[in-house]
Tab-separated table of C-alpha atoms and ligand atoms in Angstrom:
chain	number	residue	atom	x	y	z
A	9	MET	CA	96.158	105.995	103.808
A	10	ASP	CA	99.245	104.921	105.132
A	11	ILE	CA	100.315	101.281	104.866
A	12	ILE	CA	103.814	99.508	105.633
A	13	LEU	CA	104.417	96.554	103.196
A	14	LEU	CA	106.694	93.968	105.364
A	15	GLY	CA	108.745	90.917	104.356
A	16	PRO	CA	112.141	89.653	103.803
A	17	PRO	CA	114.411	90.659	101.062
A	18	GLY	CA	113.345	89.893	98.051
A	19	ALA	CA	109.641	89.431	99.128
A	20	GLY	CA	107.947	91.977	96.607
A	21	LYS	CA	107.981	95.051	98.687
A	22	GLY	CA	109.277	97.680	96.133
A	23	THR	CA	107.649	95.500	93.358
A	24	GLN	CA	104.792	96.163	94.714
A	25	ALA	CA	104.862	99.454	96.282
A	26	GLN	CA	105.686	101.080	92.797
A	27	ARG	CA	102.411	99.404	91.336
A	28	LEU	CA	100.342	100.990	94.206
A	29	VAL	CA	102.336	104.213	93.126
A	30	ASP	CA	101.249	104.307	89.759
A	31	ARG	CA	97.430	103.168	90.406
A	32	HIS	CA	96.516	105.027	93.350
A	33	GLY	CA	99.048	107.871	93.902
A	34	MET	CA	99.915	106.649	96.997
A	35	VAL	CA	104.002	107.744	97.883
A	36	GLN	CA	106.614	104.846	97.888
A	37	LEU	CA	108.926	105.647	101.096
A	38	SER	CA	112.091	103.182	100.832
A	39	THR	CA	114.399	103.429	103.252
A	40	GLY	CA	116.877	101.316	100.625
A	41	ASP	CA	115.961	103.661	98.103
A	42	MET	CA	116.895	106.573	100.249
A	43	LEU	CA	120.029	105.243	101.534
A	44	ARG	CA	121.326	104.282	97.779
A	45	GLU	CA	121.196	107.879	97.261
A	46	THR	CA	122.980	108.945	100.368
A	47	ARG	CA	125.489	106.137	99.510
A	48	LYS	CA	126.454	108.027	95.775
A	49	ALA	CA	127.565	110.749	97.778
A	50	ASP	CA	131.773	110.935	98.476
A	51	THR	CA	131.089	111.413	102.219
A	52	ALA	CA	131.280	110.307	105.450
A	53	LEU	CA	127.981	109.546	105.868
A	54	GLY	CA	127.766	108.308	102.327
A	55	ARG	CA	131.144	105.525	102.582
A	56	GLN	CA	129.614	104.240	105.771
A	57	VAL	CA	126.318	103.796	104.804
A	58	ALA	CA	127.788	101.485	101.359
A	59	GLU	CA	129.799	99.711	104.037
A	60	VAL	CA	126.615	98.686	105.995
A	61	MET	CA	124.796	98.059	102.953
A	62	ASP	CA	127.577	95.962	101.123
A	63	SER	CA	127.425	93.819	104.276
A	64	GLY	CA	123.640	93.150	104.163
A	65	ALA	CA	123.596	94.692	107.822
A	66	LEU	CA	121.063	97.183	109.102
A	67	VAL	CA	122.326	100.793	108.994
A	68	SER	CA	121.738	103.159	112.053
A	69	ASP	CA	118.040	103.579	113.672
A	70	GLU	CA	118.458	107.226	113.996
A	71	ILE	CA	119.801	107.476	110.327
A	72	VAL	CA	116.378	106.050	108.941
A	73	SER	CA	113.997	107.394	110.970
A	74	ALA	CA	115.317	110.720	110.257
A	75	MET	CA	115.155	110.058	106.512
A	76	ILE	CA	111.359	109.162	106.897
A	77	ASP	CA	110.662	112.220	109.498
A	78	ALA	CA	111.902	114.681	106.789
A	79	LYS	CA	109.979	112.630	103.904
A	80	LEU	CA	106.862	112.710	105.691
A	81	ALA	CA	107.479	116.512	105.867
A	82	THR	CA	106.574	116.956	102.639
A	83	LEU	CA	103.539	115.292	101.777
A	84	GLY	CA	99.988	116.126	101.999
A	85	ALA	CA	97.747	114.804	104.043
A	86	GLY	CA	95.516	113.333	101.508
A	87	GLN	CA	98.984	111.463	99.948
A	88	GLY	CA	99.288	108.124	101.205
A	89	ALA	CA	102.484	106.810	102.269
A	90	ILE	CA	103.907	102.857	101.448
A	91	PHE	CA	106.504	102.573	104.055
A	92	ASP	CA	108.849	99.969	101.962
A	93	GLY	CA	111.786	98.497	104.344
A	94	TYR	CA	110.682	100.524	106.955
A	95	PRO	CA	110.080	99.796	110.197
A	96	ARG	CA	112.625	96.979	110.474
A	97	THR	CA	113.758	96.761	114.330
A	98	ALA	CA	111.572	97.708	117.646
A	99	ALA	CA	113.437	101.020	117.719
A	100	GLN	CA	111.989	102.140	114.175
A	101	ALA	CA	108.737	100.787	115.264
A	102	LEU	CA	108.709	102.487	118.165
A	103	SER	CA	109.802	105.641	116.399
A	104	LEU	CA	107.250	105.469	113.400
A	105	ASP	CA	104.602	105.453	116.163
A	106	THR	CA	105.954	108.819	116.907
A	107	ILE	CA	106.615	110.378	113.867
A	108	LEU	CA	103.058	109.471	112.486
A	109	ALA	CA	101.167	111.008	115.440
A	110	ALA	CA	103.713	114.002	114.801
A	111	HIS	CA	102.498	114.498	111.725
A	112	GLY	CA	98.937	113.784	112.247
A	113	ARG	CA	99.086	110.555	110.176
A	114	THR	CA	97.641	107.149	111.364
A	115	LEU	CA	98.820	103.883	110.510
A	116	ALA	CA	96.229	101.843	108.322
A	117	HIS	CA	97.446	98.186	107.673
A	118	VAL	CA	100.682	96.476	108.022
A	119	ILE	CA	100.655	94.016	104.772
A	120	GLU	CA	102.941	90.879	105.177
A	121	LEU	CA	104.338	89.064	102.110
A	122	ASP	CA	104.645	85.310	103.296
A	123	VAL	CA	107.286	84.189	101.246
A	124	ASN	CA	109.136	80.880	100.957
A	125	GLU	CA	112.931	82.300	101.736
A	126	ASP	CA	114.657	79.203	99.253
A	127	ALA	CA	112.985	81.135	96.026
A	128	LEU	CA	114.183	84.702	97.474
A	129	VAL	CA	117.773	84.083	96.388
A	130	GLU	CA	116.822	83.401	92.512
A	131	ARG	CA	114.162	86.538	93.135
A	132	ILE	CA	116.804	88.912	93.742
A	133	CYS	CA	120.140	87.452	92.178
A	134	GLY	CA	117.797	87.863	88.853
A	135	ARG	CA	116.853	91.601	89.704
A	136	TYR	CA	117.578	94.914	87.662
A	137	THR	CA	116.061	98.428	87.602
A	138	CYS	CA	115.954	100.777	84.531
A	139	ALA	CA	118.865	103.150	85.034
A	140	ASN	CA	117.456	105.975	84.256
A	141	CYS	CA	113.670	105.610	86.115
A	142	GLY	CA	114.130	102.933	88.427
A	143	LYS	CA	111.213	100.452	86.868
A	144	GLY	CA	112.040	97.125	88.472
A	145	TYR	CA	112.481	94.003	86.103
A	146	HIS	CA	113.765	90.436	86.788
A	147	ASP	CA	115.657	87.903	84.116
A	148	LYS	CA	112.926	85.436	84.695
A	149	PHE	CA	109.685	86.942	86.338
A	150	GLU	CA	109.619	90.242	84.867
A	151	GLN	CA	111.234	90.672	81.482
A	152	PRO	CA	110.885	94.228	79.575
A	153	LYS	CA	108.024	93.905	76.604
A	154	VAL	CA	110.711	94.586	73.999
A	155	ALA	CA	113.928	93.631	75.129
A	156	GLY	CA	116.924	95.967	76.534
A	157	THR	CA	114.270	98.896	76.476
A	158	CYS	CA	112.582	100.204	79.848
A	159	ASP	CA	108.842	99.910	79.340
A	160	LYS	CA	107.784	103.127	81.303
A	161	CYS	CA	110.676	105.460	80.002
A	162	GLY	CA	112.196	103.785	76.883
A	163	SER	CA	115.757	103.914	78.079
A	164	HIS	CA	118.072	101.024	77.137
A	165	GLU	CA	120.445	101.469	80.540
A	166	PHE	CA	119.669	98.776	83.180
A	167	LYS	CA	121.471	98.686	86.241
A	168	ARG	CA	122.093	95.838	89.680
A	169	ARG	CA	122.434	96.401	92.844
A	170	PRO	CA	125.916	95.366	94.858
A	171	ASP	CA	124.242	94.043	97.332
A	172	ASP	CA	122.478	91.264	95.211
A	173	ASN	CA	124.567	88.430	95.777
A	174	GLU	CA	124.132	85.206	97.401
A	175	ASP	CA	126.221	86.056	100.847
A	176	THR	CA	124.731	89.259	100.910
A	177	VAL	CA	121.608	88.573	100.506
A	178	ARG	CA	121.664	85.252	103.317
A	179	THR	CA	122.934	88.032	105.558
A	180	ARG	CA	120.056	90.375	104.759
A	181	MET	CA	117.431	87.654	105.399
A	182	GLY	CA	119.447	86.739	108.680
A	183	GLU	CA	118.926	90.292	109.899
A	184	TYR	CA	115.074	90.100	108.782
A	185	ARG	CA	114.957	86.737	110.960
A	186	ALA	CA	116.311	88.549	113.768
A	187	LYS	CA	115.244	92.063	114.063
A	188	THR	CA	112.262	92.355	111.660
A	189	ALA	CA	109.984	89.561	111.471
A	190	PRO	CA	109.889	90.378	115.696
A	191	ILE	CA	108.136	93.433	114.707
A	192	LEU	CA	105.165	91.850	113.408
A	193	PRO	CA	103.361	90.921	117.427
A	194	ILE	CA	103.509	95.130	117.649
A	195	TYR	CA	100.600	95.418	115.057
A	196	ASP	CA	99.097	92.428	115.514
A	197	ALA	CA	97.729	93.145	118.474
A	198	ARG	CA	96.660	96.237	117.240
A	199	GLY	CA	94.888	93.996	114.656
A	200	ILE	CA	95.824	95.853	111.641
A	201	VAL	CA	98.527	93.003	110.215
A	202	ALA	CA	97.126	91.353	106.915
A	203	ARG	CA	98.863	88.546	105.106
A	204	VAL	CA	99.490	87.853	101.711
A	205	ASP	CA	100.761	84.928	99.462
A	206	GLY	CA	104.183	86.747	98.169
A	207	MET	CA	104.910	83.668	96.236
A	208	ALA	CA	101.923	84.011	94.140
A	209	ASP	CA	102.048	85.792	90.596
A	210	ILE	CA	103.139	89.469	90.843
A	211	GLU	CA	99.330	90.255	89.981
A	212	ASP	CA	97.875	88.052	91.922
A	213	VAL	CA	99.546	89.341	95.026
A	214	THR	CA	98.753	93.456	93.995
A	215	ALA	CA	95.021	91.957	93.277
A	216	ALA	CA	95.253	90.797	97.061
A	217	ILE	CA	96.876	94.328	98.166
A	218	GLU	CA	94.063	95.601	96.552
A	219	SER	CA	91.687	94.340	98.049
A	220	ILE	CA	92.996	94.834	101.689
A	221	ILE	CA	93.165	98.745	100.671
A	222	LYS	CA	89.551	98.941	99.904
A	223	GLY	CA	88.812	96.817	102.792
B	320	AP5	P1	116.120	97.424	100.678
B	320	AP5	O1	116.483	98.359	99.640
B	320	AP5	O2	114.997	97.716	101.218
B	320	AP5	O3	116.641	95.876	100.364
B	320	AP5	P2	115.850	94.329	101.406
B	320	AP5	O4	114.415	94.557	102.442
B	320	AP5	O5	116.488	93.270	100.957
B	320	AP5	O6	114.527	94.391	100.118
B	320	AP5	P3	114.688	94.094	98.379
B	320	AP5	O7	114.572	95.363	98.154
B	320	AP5	O8	115.870	93.016	98.105
B	320	AP5	O9	113.388	93.207	98.534
B	320	AP5	P4	111.769	93.806	97.609
B	320	AP5	O10	110.931	92.850	98.730
B	320	AP5	O11	111.878	95.063	97.579
B	320	AP5	O12	111.679	92.859	96.516
B	320	AP5	P5	111.592	93.324	94.961
B	320	AP5	O13	109.983	93.971	94.859
B	320	AP5	O14	112.828	93.973	94.544
B	320	AP5	O15	117.530	97.408	102.325
B	320	AP5	C1	118.810	97.535	101.790
B	320	AP5	C2	119.745	97.885	102.410
B	320	AP5	O16	119.639	98.892	102.903
B	320	AP5	C3	119.921	96.752	103.678
B	320	AP5	O17	120.103	95.518	103.828
B	320	AP5	C4	119.930	97.627	104.652
B	320	AP5	O18	121.912	97.329	104.604
B	320	AP5	C5	119.599	98.911	104.389
B	320	AP5	N1	118.308	99.611	104.760
B	320	AP5	C6	117.055	99.641	104.140
B	320	AP5	N2	115.938	100.064	105.086
B	320	AP5	C7	116.583	100.107	105.985
B	320	AP5	C8	115.901	100.109	107.710
B	320	AP5	N3	114.865	100.861	107.550
B	320	AP5	N4	116.870	100.141	108.536
B	320	AP5	C9	118.235	99.670	108.814
B	320	AP5	N5	118.884	99.801	107.155
B	320	AP5	C10	118.076	99.346	106.364
B	320	AP5	O19	111.535	91.892	94.340
B	320	AP5	C11	112.442	91.376	94.055
B	320	AP5	C12	112.824	90.541	92.605
B	320	AP5	O20	111.607	89.791	92.759
B	320	AP5	C13	112.379	91.541	91.665
B	320	AP5	O21	113.063	91.445	90.497
B	320	AP5	C14	111.043	91.419	91.632
B	320	AP5	O22	110.505	91.307	89.562
B	320	AP5	C15	110.688	89.659	91.669
B	320	AP5	N6	109.230	89.347	92.063
B	320	AP5	C16	108.451	90.238	92.891
B	320	AP5	N7	107.720	89.866	93.518
B	320	AP5	C17	107.213	88.650	92.808
B	320	AP5	C18	106.453	87.443	92.405
B	320	AP5	N8	105.806	87.815	93.165
B	320	AP5	N9	106.607	86.628	91.938
B	320	AP5	C19	108.394	86.169	90.710
B	320	AP5	N10	108.940	87.634	91.168
B	320	AP5	C20	108.820	88.607	92.116
B	321	MG	MG1	113.164	96.849	97.508
């Protein structure tokens, strides 16, 4: 089963995708994570991607759609994909249809995380991840069980994203409103959109998503 998690920056897409991976063996396809890998390389593409991401603007449709196509080619038919942060424009939504058809896959649900934008800056500016395994945490909302030690891998190294500052977050939210929210009607017309209250506790959001997936 393939699903899209849709929502503005800080809505909880990554948090919920990780939980679906842990519980159902689904595969998280986060274009943000793929681009963070790309920007590590000291290449023209890496530098270009870093500049765009740090501004809060969107990377080109061609680059991200090619990344998704390449990742899907590595998945088995029985492995469900969670699209986290993709598609983000009407052009990407069109490309996804073509890519899914080419890989013989279908989209079961588009799950929209409905959130109050005022809370998102606090969520994003408090976020950090394990530098070793990538598990996500938050200064206030999701702390490691033992302070300074990752619950999942035991590492003591953590990191924060360079685009997680208030100015860039506001630009990212503007991009979401202008380019990503308008793709919802495409999926609404297909009757596959489910809305979840993303302001609920993390556990409750997970439970709501699980019930959608179980049908
Ligand atoms: P990307 O990495 O996708 O960032 P984003 O969409 O801005 O979303 P975030 O990762 O910030 O938020 P999230 O919804 O995953 O929230 P999280 O679960 O971490 O993209 C980054 C950049 O890459 C873009 O700006 C763009 O430049 C580029 N890019 C990526 N994809 C692209 C594409 N398709 N096309 C073009 N460009 C692209 O949660 C946030 C925090 O809140 C966490 O600390 C978490 O613990 C906490 N939290 C989560 N849920 C709850 C809850 N229910 N209650 C309380 N706290 C919660
Ligand atoms: Mg994310």
